[in-house]
Coordinates of C-alpha atoms in Angstrom, one line a residue:
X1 CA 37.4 29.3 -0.2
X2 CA 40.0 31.9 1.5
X3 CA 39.7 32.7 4.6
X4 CA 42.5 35.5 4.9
X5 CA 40.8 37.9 5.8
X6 CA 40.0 36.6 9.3
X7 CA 42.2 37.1 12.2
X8 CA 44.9 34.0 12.7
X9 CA 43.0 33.0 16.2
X10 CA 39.6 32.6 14.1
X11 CA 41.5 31.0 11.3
X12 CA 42.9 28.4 13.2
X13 CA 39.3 28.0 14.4
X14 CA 38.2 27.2 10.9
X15 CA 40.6 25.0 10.5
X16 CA 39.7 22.7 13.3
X17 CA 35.5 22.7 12.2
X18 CA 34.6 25.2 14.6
X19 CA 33.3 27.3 12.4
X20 CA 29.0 27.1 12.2
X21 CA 27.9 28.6 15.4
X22 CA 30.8 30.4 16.6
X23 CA 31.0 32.5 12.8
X24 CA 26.9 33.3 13.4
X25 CA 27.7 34.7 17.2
X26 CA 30.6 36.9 16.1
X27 CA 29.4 38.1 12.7
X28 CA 26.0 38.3 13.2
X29 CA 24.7 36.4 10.6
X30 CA 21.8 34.2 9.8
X31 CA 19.4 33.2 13.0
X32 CA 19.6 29.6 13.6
X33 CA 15.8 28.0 13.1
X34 CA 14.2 27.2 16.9
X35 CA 12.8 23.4 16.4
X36 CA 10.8 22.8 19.8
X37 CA 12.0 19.6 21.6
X38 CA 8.2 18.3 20.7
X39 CA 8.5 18.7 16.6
X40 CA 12.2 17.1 16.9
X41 CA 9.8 13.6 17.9
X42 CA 8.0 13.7 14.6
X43 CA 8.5 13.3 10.8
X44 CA 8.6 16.4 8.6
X45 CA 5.5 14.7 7.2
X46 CA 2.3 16.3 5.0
X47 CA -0.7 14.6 3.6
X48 CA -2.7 15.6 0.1
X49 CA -5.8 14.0 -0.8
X50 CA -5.1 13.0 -4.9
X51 CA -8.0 10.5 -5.4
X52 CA -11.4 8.9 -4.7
X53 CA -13.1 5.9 -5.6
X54 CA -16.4 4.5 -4.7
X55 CA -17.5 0.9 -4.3
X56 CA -20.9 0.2 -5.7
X57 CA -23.6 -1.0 -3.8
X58 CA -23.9 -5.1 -4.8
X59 CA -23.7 -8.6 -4.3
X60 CA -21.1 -10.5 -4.6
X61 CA -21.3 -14.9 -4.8
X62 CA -25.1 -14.2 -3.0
X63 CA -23.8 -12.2 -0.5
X64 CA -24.6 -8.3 0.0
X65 CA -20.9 -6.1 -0.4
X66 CA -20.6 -4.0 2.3
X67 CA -19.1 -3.5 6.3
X68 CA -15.4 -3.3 4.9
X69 CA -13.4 -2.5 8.6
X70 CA -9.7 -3.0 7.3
X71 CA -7.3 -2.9 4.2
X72 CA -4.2 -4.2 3.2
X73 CA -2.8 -4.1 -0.3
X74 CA -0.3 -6.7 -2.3
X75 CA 2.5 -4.4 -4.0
X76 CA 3.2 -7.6 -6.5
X77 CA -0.4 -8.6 -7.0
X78 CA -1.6 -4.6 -7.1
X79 CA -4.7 -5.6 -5.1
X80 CA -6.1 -4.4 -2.3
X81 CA -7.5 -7.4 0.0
X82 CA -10.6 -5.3 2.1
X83 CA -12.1 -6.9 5.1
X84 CA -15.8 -7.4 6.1
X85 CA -16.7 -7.1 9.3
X86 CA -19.9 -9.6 8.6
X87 CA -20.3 -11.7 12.1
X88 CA -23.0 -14.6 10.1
X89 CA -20.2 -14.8 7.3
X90 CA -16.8 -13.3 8.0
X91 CA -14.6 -12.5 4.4
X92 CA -12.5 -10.4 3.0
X93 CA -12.6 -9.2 -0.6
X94 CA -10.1 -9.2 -3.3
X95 CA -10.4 -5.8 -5.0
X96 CA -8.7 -4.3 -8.0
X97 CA -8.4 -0.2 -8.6
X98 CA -8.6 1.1 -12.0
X99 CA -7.1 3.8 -13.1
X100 CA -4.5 4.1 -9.9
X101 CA -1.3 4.9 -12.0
X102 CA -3.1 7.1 -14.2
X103 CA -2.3 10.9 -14.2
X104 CA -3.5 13.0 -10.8
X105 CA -5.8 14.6 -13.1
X106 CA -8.4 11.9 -13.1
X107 CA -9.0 12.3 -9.2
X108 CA -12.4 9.8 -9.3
X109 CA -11.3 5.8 -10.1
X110 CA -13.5 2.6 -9.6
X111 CA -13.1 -0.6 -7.5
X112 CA -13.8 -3.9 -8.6
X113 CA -14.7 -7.0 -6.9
X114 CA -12.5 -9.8 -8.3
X115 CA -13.0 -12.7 -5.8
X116 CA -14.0 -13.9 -2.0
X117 CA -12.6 -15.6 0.6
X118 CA -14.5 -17.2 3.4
X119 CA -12.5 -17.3 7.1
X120 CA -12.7 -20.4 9.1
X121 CA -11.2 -22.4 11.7
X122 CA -8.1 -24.2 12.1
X123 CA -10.2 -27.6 10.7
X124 CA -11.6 -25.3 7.6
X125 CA -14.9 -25.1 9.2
X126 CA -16.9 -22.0 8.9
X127 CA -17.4 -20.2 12.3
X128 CA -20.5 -20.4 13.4
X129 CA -22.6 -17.1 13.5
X130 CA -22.1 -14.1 15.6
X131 CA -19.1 -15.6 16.8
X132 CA -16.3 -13.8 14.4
X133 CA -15.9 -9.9 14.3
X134 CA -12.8 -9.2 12.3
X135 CA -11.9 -5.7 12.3
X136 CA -8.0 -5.8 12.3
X137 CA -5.9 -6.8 9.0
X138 CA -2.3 -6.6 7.6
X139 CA -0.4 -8.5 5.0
X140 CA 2.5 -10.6 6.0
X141 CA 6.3 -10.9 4.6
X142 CA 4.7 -14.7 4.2
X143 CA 1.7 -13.7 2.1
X144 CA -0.6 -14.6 4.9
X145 CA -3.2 -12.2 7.0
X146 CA -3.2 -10.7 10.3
X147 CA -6.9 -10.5 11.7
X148 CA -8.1 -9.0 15.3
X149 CA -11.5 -9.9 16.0
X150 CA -13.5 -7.5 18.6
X151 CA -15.1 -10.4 20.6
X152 CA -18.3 -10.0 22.4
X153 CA -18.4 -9.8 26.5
X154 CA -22.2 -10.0 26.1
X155 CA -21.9 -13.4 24.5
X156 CA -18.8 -14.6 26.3
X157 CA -16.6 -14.6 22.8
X158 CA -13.0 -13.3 23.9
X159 CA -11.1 -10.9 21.2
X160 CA -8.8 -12.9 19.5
X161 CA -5.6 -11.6 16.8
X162 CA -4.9 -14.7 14.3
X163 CA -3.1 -15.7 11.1
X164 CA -5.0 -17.3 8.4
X165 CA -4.0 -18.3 5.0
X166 CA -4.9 -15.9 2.2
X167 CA -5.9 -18.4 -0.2
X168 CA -8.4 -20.3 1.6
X169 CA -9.1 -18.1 4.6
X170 CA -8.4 -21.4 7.1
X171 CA -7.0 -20.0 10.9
X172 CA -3.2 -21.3 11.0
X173 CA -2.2 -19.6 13.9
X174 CA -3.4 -17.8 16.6
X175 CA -1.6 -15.7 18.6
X176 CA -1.6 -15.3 22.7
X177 CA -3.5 -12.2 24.3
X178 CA -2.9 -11.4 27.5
X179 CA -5.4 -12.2 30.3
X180 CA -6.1 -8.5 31.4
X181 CA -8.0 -8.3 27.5
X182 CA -10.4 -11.0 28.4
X183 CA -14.1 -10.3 29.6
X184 CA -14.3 -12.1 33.1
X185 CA -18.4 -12.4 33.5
X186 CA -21.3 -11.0 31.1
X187 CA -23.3 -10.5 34.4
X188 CA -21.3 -8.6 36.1
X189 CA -17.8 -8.0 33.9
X190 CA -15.2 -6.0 35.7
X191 CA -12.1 -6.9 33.3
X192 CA -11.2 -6.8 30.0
X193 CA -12.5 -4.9 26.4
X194 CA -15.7 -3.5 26.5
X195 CA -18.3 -4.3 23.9
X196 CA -17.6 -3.2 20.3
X197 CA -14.6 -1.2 21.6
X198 CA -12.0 -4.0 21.0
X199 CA -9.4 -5.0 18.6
X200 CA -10.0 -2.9 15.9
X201 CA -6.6 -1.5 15.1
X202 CA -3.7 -3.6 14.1
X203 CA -0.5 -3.3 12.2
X204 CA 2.6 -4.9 11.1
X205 CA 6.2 -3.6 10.8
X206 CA 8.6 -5.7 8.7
X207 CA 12.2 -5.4 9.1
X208 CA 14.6 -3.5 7.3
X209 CA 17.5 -6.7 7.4
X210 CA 18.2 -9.4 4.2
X211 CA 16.8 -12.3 6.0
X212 CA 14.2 -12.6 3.3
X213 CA 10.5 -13.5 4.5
X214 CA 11.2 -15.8 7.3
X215 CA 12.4 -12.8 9.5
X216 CA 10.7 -11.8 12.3
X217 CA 8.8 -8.8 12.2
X218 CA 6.9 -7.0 14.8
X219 CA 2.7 -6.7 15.4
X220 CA 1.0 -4.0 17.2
X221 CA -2.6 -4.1 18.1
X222 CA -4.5 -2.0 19.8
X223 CA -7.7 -1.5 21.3
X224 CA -10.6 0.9 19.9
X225 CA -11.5 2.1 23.6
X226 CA -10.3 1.8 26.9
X227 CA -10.1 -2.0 28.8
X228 CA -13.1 -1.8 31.5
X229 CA -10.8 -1.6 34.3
X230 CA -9.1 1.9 32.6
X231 CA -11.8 3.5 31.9
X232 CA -12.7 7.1 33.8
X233 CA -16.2 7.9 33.5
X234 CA -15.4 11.4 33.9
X235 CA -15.9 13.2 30.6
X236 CA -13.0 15.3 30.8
X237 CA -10.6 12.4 31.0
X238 CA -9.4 11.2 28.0
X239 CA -9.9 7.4 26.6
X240 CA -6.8 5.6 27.9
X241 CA -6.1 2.7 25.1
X242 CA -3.9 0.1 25.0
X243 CA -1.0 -0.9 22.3
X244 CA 0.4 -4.5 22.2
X245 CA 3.6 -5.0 20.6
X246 CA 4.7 -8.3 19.5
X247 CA 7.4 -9.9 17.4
X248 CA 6.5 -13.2 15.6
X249 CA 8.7 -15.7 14.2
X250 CA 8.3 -19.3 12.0
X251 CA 9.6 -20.3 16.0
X252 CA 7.7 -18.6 18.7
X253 CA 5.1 -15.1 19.2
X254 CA 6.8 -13.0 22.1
X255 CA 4.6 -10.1 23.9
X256 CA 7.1 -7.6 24.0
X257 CA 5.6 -4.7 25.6
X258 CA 2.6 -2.7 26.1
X259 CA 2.1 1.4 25.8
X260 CA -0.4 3.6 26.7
X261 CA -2.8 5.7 23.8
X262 CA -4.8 8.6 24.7
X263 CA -7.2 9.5 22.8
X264 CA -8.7 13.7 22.0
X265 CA -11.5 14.5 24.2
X266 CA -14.8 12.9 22.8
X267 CA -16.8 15.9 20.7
X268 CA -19.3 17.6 22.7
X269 CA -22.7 14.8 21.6
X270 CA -20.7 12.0 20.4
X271 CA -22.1 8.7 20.8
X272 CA -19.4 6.9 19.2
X273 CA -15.5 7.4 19.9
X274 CA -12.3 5.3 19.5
X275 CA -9.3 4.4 17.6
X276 CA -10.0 2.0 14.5
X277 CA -7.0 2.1 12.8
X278 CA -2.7 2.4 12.9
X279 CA -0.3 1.9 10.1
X280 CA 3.3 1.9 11.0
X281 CA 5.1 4.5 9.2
X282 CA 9.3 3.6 10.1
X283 CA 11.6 1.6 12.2
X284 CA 11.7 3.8 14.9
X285 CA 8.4 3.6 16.4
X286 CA 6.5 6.2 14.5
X287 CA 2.9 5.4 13.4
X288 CA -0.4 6.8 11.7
X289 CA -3.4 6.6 13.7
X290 CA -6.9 7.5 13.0
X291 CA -9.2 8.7 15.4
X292 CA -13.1 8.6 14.6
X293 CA -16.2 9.9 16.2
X294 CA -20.0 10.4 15.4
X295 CA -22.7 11.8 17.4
X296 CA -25.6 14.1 16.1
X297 CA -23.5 16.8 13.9
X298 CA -22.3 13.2 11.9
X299 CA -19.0 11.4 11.5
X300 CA -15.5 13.4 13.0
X301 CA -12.3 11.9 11.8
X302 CA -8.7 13.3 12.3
X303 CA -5.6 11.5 11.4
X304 CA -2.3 11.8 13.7
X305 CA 1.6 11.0 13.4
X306 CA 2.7 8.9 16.6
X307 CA 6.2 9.0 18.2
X308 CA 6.5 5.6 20.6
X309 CA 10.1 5.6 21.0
X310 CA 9.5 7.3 25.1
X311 CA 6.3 5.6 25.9
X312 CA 6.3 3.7 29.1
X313 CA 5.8 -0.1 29.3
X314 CA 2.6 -0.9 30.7
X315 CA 2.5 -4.1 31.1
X316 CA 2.7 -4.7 34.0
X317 CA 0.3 -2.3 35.5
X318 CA -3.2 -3.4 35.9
X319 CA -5.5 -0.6 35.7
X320 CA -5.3 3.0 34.3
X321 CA -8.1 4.7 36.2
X322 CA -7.3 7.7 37.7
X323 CA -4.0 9.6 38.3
X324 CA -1.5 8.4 35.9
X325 CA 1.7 10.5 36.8
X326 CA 4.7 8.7 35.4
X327 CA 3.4 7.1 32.8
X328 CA 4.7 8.5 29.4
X329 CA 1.6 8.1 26.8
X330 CA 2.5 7.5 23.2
X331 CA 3.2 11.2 21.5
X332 CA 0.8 12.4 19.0
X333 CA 0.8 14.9 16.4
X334 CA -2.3 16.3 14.4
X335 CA -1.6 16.0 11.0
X336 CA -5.2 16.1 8.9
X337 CA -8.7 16.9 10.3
X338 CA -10.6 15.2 7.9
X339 CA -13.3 18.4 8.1
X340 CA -11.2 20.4 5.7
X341 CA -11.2 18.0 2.9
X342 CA -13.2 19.1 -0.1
X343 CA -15.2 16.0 -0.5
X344 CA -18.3 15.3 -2.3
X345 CA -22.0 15.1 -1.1
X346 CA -22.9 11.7 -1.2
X347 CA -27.1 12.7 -1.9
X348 CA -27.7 10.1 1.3
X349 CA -30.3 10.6 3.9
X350 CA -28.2 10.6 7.1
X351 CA -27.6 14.1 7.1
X352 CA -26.1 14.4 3.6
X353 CA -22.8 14.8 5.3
X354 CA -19.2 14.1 3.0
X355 CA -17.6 12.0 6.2
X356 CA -18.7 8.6 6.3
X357 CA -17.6 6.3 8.3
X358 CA -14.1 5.8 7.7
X359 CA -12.3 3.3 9.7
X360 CA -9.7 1.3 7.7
X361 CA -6.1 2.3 6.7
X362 CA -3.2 1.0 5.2
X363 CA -0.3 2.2 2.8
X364 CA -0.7 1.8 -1.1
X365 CA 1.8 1.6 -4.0
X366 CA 4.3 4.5 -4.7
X367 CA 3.3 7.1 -6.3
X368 CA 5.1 9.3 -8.9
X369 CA 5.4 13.4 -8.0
X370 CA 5.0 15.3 -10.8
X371 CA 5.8 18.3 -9.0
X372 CA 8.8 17.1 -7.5
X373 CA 10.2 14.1 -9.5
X374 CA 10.3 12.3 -6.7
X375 CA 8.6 9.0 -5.5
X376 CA 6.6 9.1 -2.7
X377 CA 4.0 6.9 -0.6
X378 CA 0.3 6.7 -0.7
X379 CA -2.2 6.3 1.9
X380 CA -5.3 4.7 1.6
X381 CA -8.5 5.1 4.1
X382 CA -11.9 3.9 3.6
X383 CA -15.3 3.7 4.8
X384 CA -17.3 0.8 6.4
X385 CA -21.2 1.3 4.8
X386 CA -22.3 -1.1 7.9
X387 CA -24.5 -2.6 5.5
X388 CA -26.5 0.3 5.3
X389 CA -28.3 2.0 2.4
X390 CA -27.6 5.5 4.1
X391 CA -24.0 4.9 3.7
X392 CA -21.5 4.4 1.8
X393 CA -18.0 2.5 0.9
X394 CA -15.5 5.3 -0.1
X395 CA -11.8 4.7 -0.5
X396 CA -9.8 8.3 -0.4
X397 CA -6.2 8.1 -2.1
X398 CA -3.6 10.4 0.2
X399 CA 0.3 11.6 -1.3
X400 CA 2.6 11.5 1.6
X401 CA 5.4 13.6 1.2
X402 CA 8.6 13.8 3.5
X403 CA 10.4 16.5 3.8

């Protein structure tokens, strides 16, 4: 391109790259986009619902299907391993999904049960009852799974994040959680994860080198609800939550920091409200997170982008109560309130609502855009039944596209 007929002064301008914003100012051209400090933290990120499937009621090897609290699924194997949060007999589920690659058209595909796998100790030895609540899972580089287990302070069972071999569900490692996360006394507990608000969201993020599956790779866990010693009773304070961030190696498990999750305001008549789910969306520190709710108007679910990179360490700080001035919370972003989806009636009697309870997440295979011709990931979140007739296990199939 010429540029003659410009003066020599803004030639020689030109010549040297100054062109873009000095060009707009003098000819008055195009308005330069505003982008707000806050969007610049986030993705360019949007979510479309594509697919459902159901999992029948059933049993499965004598055992009633049902209470499935976390996902992970096996790009070689296409299966998705779904964890049930059954405290007589803890297991997770090996489940195939027909009809996943098929075209978009066909929205509604099944699940089928193809085998389960019984967790137990380091010896092989089945835990005994009540004492295992797993509600945390991910898939490792190894082919082994992550599982957080909620504990009980009212039975004196501390939370507890371990690795345990996918083939015979046997504990083969179990990794360190700080003191502060421990219940100190059922009587009279001042410290540590309340009941049934524990370790119910954990992820992995493996790492972008060529050091095949021996490199390390990083695990965050966090809490459903607030520690005991964080929580504000006042209603207008949000839940203050904790995030753990570890990297584990074949060598050593390292605690590398610890960052601070606020949750929305609780929905005016909610009985139930925390985080039960995080997937990590890229190397640098963004994240999914789900945040779920029910009271008596039913189930409330919304699903946010995370931006960690500015969060403060909080580690070393023993309790969140009160004023927290100087501590940077991990950023959120709304990106789907799960009220606007057009989902089916499920004909059940709690309140024939469409949200159930959905409370496990994890990433699926890529999927092809017809629209676009371009490859894109899937999302997959489903619902824990609790072992209830009035309920139901749904798995909903999201299209995440980038721009």
């Amino acid at each position: 391109m010429a540029f003659t007929f410009f003066p020599s002064w803004l030639r020689s301008l030109i010549k040297r790259g100054f062109c873009g914003l000095l060009i707009l100012s003098l000819l008055g051209g195009c308005a330069i986009p505003q982008v707000s400090a806050e969007d610049r933290l986030f993705i360019d990120l949007s979510v479309e619902l594509v697919g459902t499937a159901t999992l029948e009621k059933q049993t499965f090897d004598g055992e009633p299907v049902g209470g499935i609290s976390a996902i992970a699924y096996d790009v070689p194997s296409d299966r998705l391993y779904a964890l049930s949060d059954n405290r007589d007999r803890p297991r997770f589920y090996t489940l195939k999904i027909d009809g996943l690659t098929s075209t978009e058209a066909e929205r509604s595909r099944s699940l089928t049960i193809e085998g389960v796998t019984y967790l137990s100790d380091s010896n092989g030895t089945p835990f005994p009852p009540g004492t295992l609540d797993p509600e945390g899972m991910a898939l490792t580089p190894t082919g082994t799974l992550l599982i957080s287990t909620e504990g009980s302070p009212r039975r004196q069972v501390p939370p507890t994040v371990g690795e345990y071999d996918i083939a015979t569900g046997q504990l083969k490692t179990a990794i360190p959680v700080p003191t502060r996360y421990i219940p100190d006394d059922a009587e009279g507990q001042t410290l540590g994860v309340q009941e049934n608000l524990s370790f119910e969201a954990l992820a992995i993020n493996v790492s972008s080198g060529t050091g095949g599956v021996y490199e390390p790779y990083r695990l965050f866990v966090a809490t459903e609800g607030p520690l005991l010693q964080d929580l504000d009773f006042e209603p207008d304070i949000p839940y203050k939550n904790r995030l753990l961030h570890y990297t584990i190696s074949p060598y050593q498990t390292t605690l590398i920091s610890e960052h601070l999750y606020e949750m929305d305001l609780a929905p005016t008549g909610a009985v139930i409200h925390g985080l039960p789910e995080i997937a990590v969306l890229d190397q640098g520190g963004h994240f999914l997170s789900l945040e779920r709710s029910f009271g008596f108007q039913g189930f409330t679910l919304k699903l946010f982008q995370l931006a960690s990179g500015g969060a403060t360490d909080i580690s070393a700080i023993e309790s969140l109560k009160g004023d927290i001035t100087g501590i940077s919370p991990i950023r959120k972003q709304l990106m789907l309130d799960f009220a606007d989806l057009d989902l089916p009636l499920q004909n059940l009697p709690l309140q024939n609502l469409p949200l159930q309870n959905y409370e496990a997440m994890a990433f699926g295979p890529t999927l092809r855009d017809r629209t676009t011709a371009q490859n894109s990931r899937s999302l997959f979140v489903m619902s824990d039944d609790n072992f209830s007739d009035d309920q139901t296990t749904n798995l909903l199939i999201f299209r995440l596209r980038q721009s």
